[in-house]
PDB file of C-alpha atoms in Angstrom:
ATOM      1  CA  MET A1253      56.014  62.192-196.775  1.00  0.00           C
ATOM      2  CA  THR A1254      55.269  59.742-199.371  1.00  0.00           C
ATOM      3  CA  THR A1255      51.727  59.772-200.747  1.00  0.00           C
ATOM      4  CA  SER A1256      51.049  57.175-203.675  1.00  0.00           C
ATOM      5  CA  THR A1257      49.864  53.674-202.831  1.00  0.00           C
ATOM      6  CA  VAL A1258      52.438  51.242-201.519  1.00  0.00           C
ATOM      7  CA  SER A1259      52.560  47.653-203.629  1.00  0.00           C
ATOM      8  CA  THR A1260      55.123  45.090-202.901  1.00  0.00           C
ATOM      9  CA  PRO A1261      56.113  41.689-204.658  1.00  0.00           C
ATOM     10  CA  PHE A1262      54.503  39.890-201.714  1.00  0.00           C
ATOM     11  CA  SER A1263      51.449  38.254-201.117  1.00  0.00           C
ATOM     12  CA  ALA A1264      49.287  36.591-198.791  1.00  0.00           C
ATOM     13  CA  GLN A1265      51.511  33.433-198.507  1.00  0.00           C
ATOM     14  CA  THR A1266      54.932  35.044-198.252  1.00  0.00           C
ATOM     15  CA  THR A1267      56.240  34.163-194.968  1.00  0.00           C
ATOM     16  CA  ALA A1268      58.005  36.787-192.758  1.00  0.00           C
ATOM     17  CA  MET A1269      61.300  35.158-193.492  1.00  0.00           C
ATOM     18  CA  GLU A1270      60.914  35.654-197.034  1.00  0.00           C
ATOM     19  CA  VAL A1271      60.266  39.329-196.437  1.00  0.00           C
ATOM     20  CA  VAL A1272      63.343  39.821-194.656  1.00  0.00           C
ATOM     21  CA  ARG A1273      65.509  37.700-197.136  1.00  0.00           C
ATOM     22  CA  ASP A1274      67.480  40.649-198.476  1.00  0.00           C
ATOM     23  CA  ILE A1275      67.323  43.285-195.486  1.00  0.00           C
ATOM     24  CA  ASP A1276      69.858  43.811-192.751  1.00  0.00           C
ATOM     25  CA  LEU A1277      68.961  45.214-189.450  1.00  0.00           C
ATOM     26  CA  THR A1278      72.859  44.605-188.192  1.00  0.00           C
ATOM     27  CA  GLY A1279      72.450  47.117-185.044  1.00  0.00           C
ATOM     28  CA  ARG A1280      69.068  48.049-185.139  1.00  0.00           C
ATOM     29  CA  ARG A1281      66.956  47.215-181.950  1.00  0.00           C
ATOM     30  CA  ALA A1282      63.612  46.083-181.833  1.00  0.00           C
ATOM     31  CA  VAL A1283      60.504  45.751-179.271  1.00  0.00           C
ATOM     32  CA  VAL A1284      58.050  43.161-179.857  1.00  0.00           C
ATOM     33  CA  THR A1285      54.980  42.861-177.583  1.00  0.00           C
ATOM     34  CA  GLY A1286      53.422  39.287-177.211  1.00  0.00           C
ATOM     35  CA  GLY A1287      56.758  37.998-178.242  1.00  0.00           C
ATOM     36  CA  ALA A1288      56.234  34.899-177.004  1.00  0.00           C
ATOM     37  CA  SER A1289      53.448  33.254-178.574  1.00  0.00           C
ATOM     38  CA  GLY A1290      51.636  33.117-181.767  1.00  0.00           C
ATOM     39  CA  ILE A1291      52.791  35.742-184.440  1.00  0.00           C
ATOM     40  CA  GLY A1292      54.923  37.617-181.981  1.00  0.00           C
ATOM     41  CA  VAL A1293      57.509  34.466-181.920  1.00  0.00           C
ATOM     42  CA  GLU A1294      57.641  34.811-185.539  1.00  0.00           C
ATOM     43  CA  THR A1295      58.062  38.511-186.165  1.00  0.00           C
ATOM     44  CA  ALA A1296      60.689  38.372-183.626  1.00  0.00           C
ATOM     45  CA  ARG A1297      62.520  35.233-185.447  1.00  0.00           C
ATOM     46  CA  ALA A1298      62.357  37.025-188.830  1.00  0.00           C
ATOM     47  CA  LEU A1299      63.825  40.538-187.302  1.00  0.00           C
ATOM     48  CA  ALA A1300      66.361  38.097-185.416  1.00  0.00           C
ATOM     49  CA  ALA A1301      67.156  36.348-188.877  1.00  0.00           C
ATOM     50  CA  ALA A1302      67.944  39.583-190.266  1.00  0.00           C
ATOM     51  CA  GLY A1303      70.741  40.643-187.153  1.00  0.00           C
ATOM     52  CA  ALA A1304      68.059  42.870-185.000  1.00  0.00           C
ATOM     53  CA  ASP A1305      68.483  42.921-181.255  1.00  0.00           C
ATOM     54  CA  VAL A1306      65.609  42.082-180.185  1.00  0.00           C
ATOM     55  CA  THR A1307      63.497  42.277-177.470  1.00  0.00           C
ATOM     56  CA  LEU A1308      60.506  40.024-176.612  1.00  0.00           C
ATOM     57  CA  ALA A1309      57.847  42.274-173.983  1.00  0.00           C
ATOM     58  CA  VAL A1310      55.840  39.475-172.410  1.00  0.00           C
ATOM     59  CA  ARG A1311      53.998  38.674-169.533  1.00  0.00           C
ATOM     60  CA  ASN A1312      55.157  35.324-168.878  1.00  0.00           C
ATOM     61  CA  MET A1313      58.653  35.061-168.798  1.00  0.00           C
ATOM     62  CA  GLU A1314      59.105  31.693-168.447  1.00  0.00           C
ATOM     63  CA  ALA A1315      57.413  31.769-171.871  1.00  0.00           C
ATOM     64  CA  GLY A1316      59.397  34.764-173.267  1.00  0.00           C
ATOM     65  CA  GLN A1317      62.645  32.657-172.139  1.00  0.00           C
ATOM     66  CA  ARG A1318      61.769  29.463-174.025  1.00  0.00           C
ATOM     67  CA  ALA A1319      60.985  31.505-176.971  1.00  0.00           C
ATOM     68  CA  ALA A1320      64.178  33.604-177.158  1.00  0.00           C
ATOM     69  CA  THR A1321      65.900  30.485-176.914  1.00  0.00           C
ATOM     70  CA  ASP A1322      64.563  28.841-179.515  1.00  0.00           C
ATOM     71  CA  ILE A1323      64.681  32.084-182.067  1.00  0.00           C
ATOM     72  CA  THR A1324      68.242  32.190-181.039  1.00  0.00           C
ATOM     73  CA  GLY A1325      68.982  28.217-181.750  1.00  0.00           C
ATOM     74  CA  THR A1326      67.417  29.068-185.593  1.00  0.00           C
ATOM     75  CA  THR A1327      68.683  32.317-185.943  1.00  0.00           C
ATOM     76  CA  GLY A1328      72.070  31.909-184.505  1.00  0.00           C
ATOM     77  CA  ASN A1329      71.325  35.500-183.035  1.00  0.00           C
ATOM     78  CA  GLU A1330      72.205  35.802-179.561  1.00  0.00           C
ATOM     79  CA  HIS A1331      71.051  38.897-178.772  1.00  0.00           C
ATOM     80  CA  VAL A1332      67.711  38.295-177.996  1.00  0.00           C
ATOM     81  CA  LEU A1333      66.360  39.451-174.809  1.00  0.00           C
ATOM     82  CA  VAL A1334      63.069  39.254-172.716  1.00  0.00           C
ATOM     83  CA  ALA A1335      61.846  41.902-170.462  1.00  0.00           C
ATOM     84  CA  PRO A1336      58.817  41.853-168.791  1.00  0.00           C
ATOM     85  CA  LEU A1337      55.696  43.252-169.825  1.00  0.00           C
ATOM     86  CA  ASP A1338      51.937  43.507-168.622  1.00  0.00           C
ATOM     87  CA  LEU A1339      49.950  45.898-170.945  1.00  0.00           C
ATOM     88  CA  ALA A1340      46.738  46.225-168.745  1.00  0.00           C
ATOM     89  CA  ASP A1341      48.751  47.297-165.571  1.00  0.00           C
ATOM     90  CA  LEU A1342      50.366  50.947-166.182  1.00  0.00           C
ATOM     91  CA  GLU A1343      53.456  50.644-163.158  1.00  0.00           C
ATOM     92  CA  SER A1344      54.457  47.390-165.460  1.00  0.00           C
ATOM     93  CA  VAL A1345      54.756  49.239-168.381  1.00  0.00           C
ATOM     94  CA  ALA A1346      56.765  52.067-166.131  1.00  0.00           C
ATOM     95  CA  ALA A1347      58.779  49.385-165.028  1.00  0.00           C
ATOM     96  CA  PHE A1348      59.499  48.722-168.253  1.00  0.00           C
ATOM     97  CA  LEU A1349      60.207  51.911-169.915  1.00  0.00           C
ATOM     98  CA  ARG A1350      62.756  52.454-166.670  1.00  0.00           C
ATOM     99  CA  THR A1351      64.809  49.813-167.770  1.00  0.00           C
ATOM    100  CA  TRP A1352      64.982  50.736-171.450  1.00  0.00           C
ATOM    101  CA  ASP A1353      67.845  53.149-172.539  1.00  0.00           C
ATOM    102  CA  GLY A1354      69.199  54.219-176.004  1.00  0.00           C
ATOM    103  CA  PRO A1355      67.689  54.481-179.212  1.00  0.00           C
ATOM    104  CA  LEU A1356      64.973  52.378-180.405  1.00  0.00           C
ATOM    105  CA  HIS A1357      64.485  51.430-184.120  1.00  0.00           C
ATOM    106  CA  ILE A1358      61.076  49.104-184.114  1.00  0.00           C
ATOM    107  CA  LEU A1359      58.157  49.035-182.290  1.00  0.00           C
ATOM    108  CA  ILE A1360      55.991  46.176-182.849  1.00  0.00           C
ATOM    109  CA  ASN A1361      52.524  46.568-180.809  1.00  0.00           C
ATOM    110  CA  ASN A1362      51.755  43.265-181.359  1.00  0.00           C
ATOM    111  CA  ALA A1363      50.493  41.962-177.839  1.00  0.00           C
ATOM    112  CA  GLY A1364      46.536  41.798-177.426  1.00  0.00           C
ATOM    113  CA  ILE A1365      43.389  39.981-176.160  1.00  0.00           C
ATOM    114  CA  MET A1366      40.686  38.804-178.284  1.00  0.00           C
ATOM    115  CA  ALA A1367      36.542  38.812-177.601  1.00  0.00           C
ATOM    116  CA  SER A1368      37.377  38.250-173.956  1.00  0.00           C
ATOM    117  CA  PRO A1369      34.460  38.065-171.456  1.00  0.00           C
ATOM    118  CA  GLU A1370      33.766  41.512-169.443  1.00  0.00           C
ATOM    119  CA  MET A1371      36.761  42.014-167.583  1.00  0.00           C
ATOM    120  CA  ARG A1372      38.120  45.687-166.068  1.00  0.00           C
ATOM    121  CA  THR A1373      41.794  46.989-164.540  1.00  0.00           C
ATOM    122  CA  GLU A1374      41.957  48.367-161.486  1.00  0.00           C
ATOM    123  CA  GLN A1375      41.003  51.550-163.146  1.00  0.00           C
ATOM    124  CA  GLY A1376      38.001  50.169-164.339  1.00  0.00           C
ATOM    125  CA  TRP A1377      38.565  50.320-167.767  1.00  0.00           C
ATOM    126  CA  GLU A1378      37.783  47.879-170.284  1.00  0.00           C
ATOM    127  CA  MET A1379      40.378  45.220-170.096  1.00  0.00           C
ATOM    128  CA  GLN A1380      40.395  44.509-174.321  1.00  0.00           C
ATOM    129  CA  PHE A1381      40.675  48.321-174.896  1.00  0.00           C
ATOM    130  CA  ALA A1382      42.878  49.152-171.689  1.00  0.00           C
ATOM    131  CA  THR A1383      45.553  46.017-173.269  1.00  0.00           C
ATOM    132  CA  ASN A1384      45.375  46.398-176.928  1.00  0.00           C
ATOM    133  CA  HIS A1385      45.431  50.399-177.264  1.00  0.00           C
ATOM    134  CA  LEU A1386      45.552  51.969-173.989  1.00  0.00           C
ATOM    135  CA  GLY A1387      48.960  49.792-172.737  1.00  0.00           C
ATOM    136  CA  HIS A1388      50.821  50.688-176.223  1.00  0.00           C
ATOM    137  CA  PHE A1389      49.990  53.635-176.200  1.00  0.00           C
ATOM    138  CA  ALA A1390      51.677  54.504-172.749  1.00  0.00           C
ATOM    139  CA  LEU A1391      54.294  52.285-174.172  1.00  0.00           C
ATOM    140  CA  ALA A1392      54.827  54.064-177.457  1.00  0.00           C
ATOM    141  CA  THR A1393      54.641  57.491-175.901  1.00  0.00           C
ATOM    142  CA  GLY A1394      56.666  56.549-172.948  1.00  0.00           C
ATOM    143  CA  LEU A1395      59.623  55.299-175.730  1.00  0.00           C
ATOM    144  CA  TYR A1396      58.962  58.734-177.499  1.00  0.00           C
ATOM    145  CA  ARG A1397      62.749  59.795-176.853  1.00  0.00           C
ATOM    146  CA  SER A1398      64.556  56.545-177.775  1.00  0.00           C
ATOM    147  CA  LEU A1399      62.381  56.386-181.432  1.00  0.00           C
ATOM    148  CA  ALA A1400      63.279  59.852-181.770  1.00  0.00           C
ATOM    149  CA  ALA A1401      66.614  58.916-181.266  1.00  0.00           C
ATOM    150  CA  ALA A1402      67.028  56.303-183.896  1.00  0.00           C
ATOM    151  CA  GLU A1403      66.385  58.510-186.332  1.00  0.00           C
ATOM    152  CA  GLY A1404      63.964  56.576-188.743  1.00  0.00           C
ATOM    153  CA  ALA A1405      62.216  54.434-186.411  1.00  0.00           C
ATOM    154  CA  ARG A1406      58.944  52.438-187.473  1.00  0.00           C
ATOM    155  CA  ILE A1407      56.002  51.823-185.075  1.00  0.00           C
ATOM    156  CA  VAL A1408      53.749  48.800-186.235  1.00  0.00           C
ATOM    157  CA  SER A1409      50.535  48.857-184.938  1.00  0.00           C
ATOM    158  CA  VAL A1410      48.847  45.037-185.113  1.00  0.00           C
ATOM    159  CA  SER A1411      45.000  45.755-185.583  1.00  0.00           C
ATOM    160  CA  SER A1412      42.345  43.206-187.518  1.00  0.00           C
ATOM    161  CA  SER A1413      39.617  43.187-190.008  1.00  0.00           C
ATOM    162  CA  ALA A1414      37.425  43.405-186.702  1.00  0.00           C
ATOM    163  CA  HIS A1415      37.924  47.099-186.542  1.00  0.00           C
ATOM    164  CA  LEU A1416      34.985  46.842-189.065  1.00  0.00           C
ATOM    165  CA  ARG A1417      32.783  45.849-186.150  1.00  0.00           C
ATOM    166  CA  SER A1418      32.743  49.013-184.547  1.00  0.00           C
ATOM    167  CA  PRO A1419      34.618  52.703-184.276  1.00  0.00           C
ATOM    168  CA  VAL A1420      35.977  53.843-180.875  1.00  0.00           C
ATOM    169  CA  VAL A1421      32.596  54.522-179.284  1.00  0.00           C
ATOM    170  CA  PHE A1422      34.284  57.998-177.308  1.00  0.00           C
ATOM    171  CA  GLU A1423      30.518  58.676-175.473  1.00  0.00           C
ATOM    172  CA  ASP A1424      30.893  55.194-173.409  1.00  0.00           C
ATOM    173  CA  ILE A1425      34.418  53.342-174.503  1.00  0.00           C
ATOM    174  CA  HIS A1426      34.415  51.255-171.289  1.00  0.00           C
ATOM    175  CA  PHE A1427      30.894  49.994-171.661  1.00  0.00           C
ATOM    176  CA  GLN A1428      29.584  51.450-168.639  1.00  0.00           C
ATOM    177  CA  GLN A1429      26.633  52.612-169.865  1.00  0.00           C
ATOM    178  CA  ARG A1430      25.611  50.222-172.892  1.00  0.00           C
ATOM    179  CA  PRO A1431      25.696  46.095-172.606  1.00  0.00           C
ATOM    180  CA  TYR A1432      29.396  44.777-172.907  1.00  0.00           C
ATOM    181  CA  ASP A1433      29.908  42.826-175.777  1.00  0.00           C
ATOM    182  CA  PRO A1434      33.207  41.149-176.325  1.00  0.00           C
ATOM    183  CA  TRP A1435      33.532  41.668-180.219  1.00  0.00           C
ATOM    184  CA  ALA A1436      32.111  45.428-179.991  1.00  0.00           C
ATOM    185  CA  ALA A1437      34.700  45.854-177.290  1.00  0.00           C
ATOM    186  CA  TYR A1438      37.150  43.991-179.464  1.00  0.00           C
ATOM    187  CA  GLY A1439      36.477  45.993-182.460  1.00  0.00           C
ATOM    188  CA  GLN A1440      36.633  49.184-181.087  1.00  0.00           C
ATOM    189  CA  SER A1441      39.819  48.591-179.637  1.00  0.00           C
ATOM    190  CA  LYS A1442      41.475  47.405-182.945  1.00  0.00           C
ATOM    191  CA  THR A1443      40.158  50.525-184.308  1.00  0.00           C
ATOM    192  CA  ALA A1444      41.777  52.155-181.724  1.00  0.00           C
ATOM    193  CA  ASN A1445      44.922  50.740-183.193  1.00  0.00           C
ATOM    194  CA  VAL A1446      44.536  51.979-186.592  1.00  0.00           C
ATOM    195  CA  LEU A1447      43.687  55.654-185.354  1.00  0.00           C
ATOM    196  CA  PHE A1448      46.987  55.368-183.305  1.00  0.00           C
ATOM    197  CA  ALA A1449      49.124  54.802-186.597  1.00  0.00           C
ATOM    198  CA  VAL A1450      47.283  57.848-187.993  1.00  0.00           C
ATOM    199  CA  ASP A1451      47.877  60.137-185.211  1.00  0.00           C
ATOM    200  CA  ALA A1452      51.049  59.369-184.046  1.00  0.00           C
ATOM    201  CA  THR A1453      52.445  59.624-187.665  1.00  0.00           C
ATOM    202  CA  ARG A1454      50.670  63.245-187.722  1.00  0.00           C
ATOM    203  CA  ARG A1455      52.494  64.211-184.727  1.00  0.00           C
ATOM    204  CA  TRP A1456      56.010  62.506-184.873  1.00  0.00           C
ATOM    205  CA  ALA A1457      56.698  61.986-188.677  1.00  0.00           C
ATOM    206  CA  ASN A1458      59.073  65.258-188.237  1.00  0.00           C
ATOM    207  CA  ASP A1459      60.920  63.639-185.916  1.00  0.00           C
ATOM    208  CA  GLY A1460      61.504  60.278-188.103  1.00  0.00           C
ATOM    209  CA  ILE A1461      59.003  57.998-186.878  1.00  0.00           C
ATOM    210  CA  LEU A1462      56.524  56.584-188.935  1.00  0.00           C
ATOM    211  CA  THR A1463      53.639  54.536-187.676  1.00  0.00           C
ATOM    212  CA  ASN A1464      51.395  52.133-190.005  1.00  0.00           C
ATOM    213  CA  ALA A1465      48.788  49.708-188.707  1.00  0.00           C
ATOM    214  CA  LEU A1466      48.011  46.284-190.400  1.00  0.00           C
ATOM    215  CA  MET A1467      45.630  43.233-190.043  1.00  0.00           C
ATOM    216  CA  PRO A1468      47.956  40.170-190.381  1.00  0.00           C
ATOM    217  CA  GLY A1469      44.904  37.699-191.579  1.00  0.00           C
ATOM    218  CA  ALA A1470      43.143  34.547-189.845  1.00  0.00           C
ATOM    219  CA  ILE A1471      45.697  32.866-187.698  1.00  0.00           C
ATOM    220  CA  ARG A1472      44.984  30.307-185.278  1.00  0.00           C
ATOM    221  CA  THR A1473      46.965  31.249-182.104  1.00  0.00           C
ATOM    222  CA  ASN A1474      45.977  31.501-178.382  1.00  0.00           C
ATOM    223  CA  LEU A1475      44.860  34.681-179.369  1.00  0.00           C
ATOM    224  CA  GLN A1476      41.653  33.155-179.824  1.00  0.00           C
ATOM    225  CA  ARG A1477      41.429  31.164-176.363  1.00  0.00           C
ATOM    226  CA  TYR A1478      37.954  33.101-175.954  1.00  0.00           C
ATOM    227  CA  VAL A1479      36.653  32.464-179.507  1.00  0.00           C
ATOM    228  CA  SER A1480      35.489  28.759-180.322  1.00  0.00           C
ATOM    229  CA  ASP A1481      34.442  27.558-184.324  1.00  0.00           C
ATOM    230  CA  GLU A1482      30.898  28.545-183.575  1.00  0.00           C
ATOM    231  CA  ASP A1483      31.602  31.760-182.361  1.00  0.00           C
ATOM    232  CA  LEU A1484      33.606  32.562-185.562  1.00  0.00           C
ATOM    233  CA  ALA A1485      31.302  31.009-188.040  1.00  0.00           C
ATOM    234  CA  ARG A1486      28.455  32.936-186.819  1.00  0.00           C
ATOM    235  CA  LEU A1487      30.531  36.440-187.245  1.00  0.00           C
ATOM    236  CA  ARG A1488      31.254  35.247-190.784  1.00  0.00           C
ATOM    237  CA  ALA A1489      27.366  34.557-191.487  1.00  0.00           C
ATOM    238  CA  GLU A1490      26.338  37.959-189.695  1.00  0.00           C
ATOM    239  CA  SER A1491      29.155  39.664-191.436  1.00  0.00           C
ATOM    240  CA  GLY A1492      27.961  38.695-195.048  1.00  0.00           C
ATOM    241  CA  GLY A1493      31.266  37.323-195.337  1.00  0.00           C
ATOM    242  CA  GLY A1494      29.530  33.933-196.060  1.00  0.00           C
ATOM    243  CA  ALA A1495      33.191  31.862-196.880  1.00  0.00           C
ATOM    244  CA  SER A1496      35.591  30.661-194.168  1.00  0.00           C
ATOM    245  CA  PRO A1497      38.694  32.867-194.382  1.00  0.00           C
ATOM    246  CA  SER A1498      41.832  31.490-195.480  1.00  0.00           C
ATOM    247  CA  TRP A1499      44.051  30.324-193.181  1.00  0.00           C
ATOM    248  CA  LYS A1500      47.390  31.830-192.367  1.00  0.00           C
ATOM    249  CA  ASN A1501      50.220  29.962-190.373  1.00  0.00           C
ATOM    250  CA  THR A1502      52.279  31.697-187.806  1.00  0.00           C
ATOM    251  CA  GLU A1503      55.286  32.374-190.526  1.00  0.00           C
ATOM    252  CA  GLN A1504      52.321  34.032-192.806  1.00  0.00           C
ATOM    253  CA  GLY A1505      50.889  35.744-190.368  1.00  0.00           C
ATOM    254  CA  ALA A1506      53.877  37.574-189.066  1.00  0.00           C
ATOM    255  CA  ALA A1507      54.964  38.526-192.804  1.00  0.00           C
ATOM    256  CA  THR A1508      52.862  42.008-193.073  1.00  0.00           C
ATOM    257  CA  SER A1509      54.062  43.163-189.631  1.00  0.00           C
ATOM    258  CA  VAL A1510      57.695  42.146-190.517  1.00  0.00           C
ATOM    259  CA  LEU A1511      57.144  44.118-193.835  1.00  0.00           C
ATOM    260  CA  VAL A1512      56.066  47.361-192.142  1.00  0.00           C
ATOM    261  CA  ALA A1513      58.758  47.418-189.926  1.00  0.00           C
ATOM    262  CA  THR A1514      61.412  46.643-192.183  1.00  0.00           C
ATOM    263  CA  SER A1515      60.887  46.829-195.782  1.00  0.00           C
ATOM    264  CA  PRO A1516      62.292  50.123-197.860  1.00  0.00           C
ATOM    265  CA  LEU A1517      59.195  49.720-199.670  1.00  0.00           C
ATOM    266  CA  LEU A1518      57.717  52.134-197.006  1.00  0.00           C
ATOM    267  CA  ASN A1519      60.466  54.629-196.443  1.00  0.00           C
ATOM    268  CA  GLY A1520      58.484  57.771-195.888  1.00  0.00           C
ATOM    269  CA  VAL A1521      55.155  56.146-195.083  1.00  0.00           C
ATOM    270  CA  GLY A1522      52.969  56.230-192.406  1.00  0.00           C
ATOM    271  CA  GLY A1523      49.249  56.477-191.189  1.00  0.00           C
ATOM    272  CA  ARG A1524      48.096  53.669-193.490  1.00  0.00           C
ATOM    273  CA  TYR A1525      46.673  50.098-193.402  1.00  0.00           C
ATOM    274  CA  PHE A1526      48.189  47.063-194.440  1.00  0.00           C
ATOM    275  CA  GLU A1527      46.997  43.557-195.357  1.00  0.00           C
ATOM    276  CA  ASP A1528      48.348  40.634-197.408  1.00  0.00           C
ATOM    277  CA  CYS A1529      51.735  42.458-197.601  1.00  0.00           C
ATOM    278  CA  GLN A1530      50.101  45.235-199.425  1.00  0.00           C
ATOM    279  CA  GLU A1531      48.415  48.468-198.635  1.00  0.00           C
ATOM    280  CA  ALA A1532      44.821  48.081-198.658  1.00  0.00           C
ATOM    281  CA  GLY A1533      42.212  50.678-199.515  1.00  0.00           C
ATOM    282  CA  PRO A1534      38.711  51.336-198.362  1.00  0.00           C
ATOM    283  CA  ASN A1535      36.278  48.934-196.839  1.00  0.00           C
ATOM    284  CA  GLN A1536      33.604  47.896-199.874  1.00  0.00           C
ATOM    285  CA  PRO A1537      30.517  46.786-198.215  1.00  0.00           C
ATOM    286  CA  GLY A1538      30.171  42.884-197.792  1.00  0.00           C
ATOM    287  CA  THR A1539      33.425  42.328-197.601  1.00  0.00           C
ATOM    288  CA  ARG A1540      35.669  41.766-194.721  1.00  0.00           C
ATOM    289  CA  THR A1541      38.907  43.379-196.495  1.00  0.00           C
ATOM    290  CA  GLY A1542      40.202  47.036-196.103  1.00  0.00           C
ATOM    291  CA  TYR A1543      39.578  49.878-193.651  1.00  0.00           C
ATOM    292  CA  ALA A1544      36.929  51.609-192.120  1.00  0.00           C
ATOM    293  CA  PRO A1545      36.725  55.205-192.967  1.00  0.00           C
ATOM    294  CA  TYR A1546      36.196  55.991-189.349  1.00  0.00           C
ATOM    295  CA  ALA A1547      39.247  54.165-188.669  1.00  0.00           C
ATOM    296  CA  ARG A1548      41.795  56.664-190.345  1.00  0.00           C
ATOM    297  CA  ASP A1549      39.414  59.995-189.799  1.00  0.00           C
ATOM    298  CA  PRO A1550      42.391  62.266-188.781  1.00  0.00           C
ATOM    299  CA  GLN A1551      39.629  64.097-186.373  1.00  0.00           C
ATOM    300  CA  ALA A1552      38.861  60.867-184.274  1.00  0.00           C
ATOM    301  CA  ALA A1553      42.674  59.625-184.497  1.00  0.00           C
ATOM    302  CA  GLU A1554      43.408  63.295-183.216  1.00  0.00           C
ATOM    303  CA  ARG A1555      40.713  62.848-180.375  1.00  0.00           C
ATOM    304  CA  LEU A1556      41.431  59.288-179.141  1.00  0.00           C
ATOM    305  CA  TRP A1557      44.721  60.493-178.329  1.00  0.00           C
ATOM    306  CA  GLU A1558      44.041  63.408-176.525  1.00  0.00           C
ATOM    307  CA  VAL A1559      41.363  60.780-174.605  1.00  0.00           C
ATOM    308  CA  SER A1560      44.009  58.406-174.098  1.00  0.00           C
ATOM    309  CA  GLU A1561      46.147  61.098-172.798  1.00  0.00           C
ATOM    310  CA  ALA A1562      43.452  61.571-170.195  1.00  0.00           C
ATOM    311  CA  HIS A1563      43.305  58.029-169.117  1.00  0.00           C
ATOM    312  CA  LEU A1564      47.222  57.912-168.626  1.00  0.00           C
ATOM    313  CA  ARG A1565      47.113  61.544-166.313  1.00  0.00           C
ATOM    314  CA  GLY A1566      44.016  59.483-164.389  1.00  0.00           C
TER     315      GLY A1566
END
């Protein structure tokens, strides 16, 4: 695999459509979780514009159908499908997997929830970890044969700078001993997204499957339905970040996902962390950029994989 740092001609202001301007995805198949809203729609739109067959994997089928119709209308690509998927429900994930046949070239693990009140799945799992990580883990591992069959598949793991708030607390992932904190829960789930990219690449690179993680940027979408402006201001003050983030629109917010999914500049690249369409380095204290060392720790990544498999076995 490539070891040099990836540099691109793109920036925080680049849109997803600009990333795929010279890319042809004809004959490629892509799945975008959470493709009915926010950056998921714009990620799917750019892939469709480049010629990919795109499946929107969504909880709300009605919203998914509206998004698919809109994407077809703006791109002219009629190969935009909608399939039901609730990442917090392993039966729903299994049902999706049963319907998938043939190779899969691009899997974009985009869906998620942020800083929700304490909620649990029927197994008693904390909802953010279950949705943001375990559901995507079950989906990706279930699609392994299809990804391998693509002979050059990419998995995109959408993380967040919030991963800087917490490592994966293996001793109490589901807040059974410690008091529930919505941001700590979100943070550890986003750390898990980066760790997944690290160990998936270690395990699957020889099968032609490469996985990278990314921070899309600060974008106002329904992901923040549990988060007030006051919450965001308080969190910025706590992190020492001071100034407000530069907000992106959804087209800009989708750009890094689309870059990681499609750019030839990332050929042979896996297990990395990207933001603003560039590979990011380690976080510097007092900033909200870059990755926390614990998020790319190969031992933690391997441990998380084993723990995740144990969750799925029940």
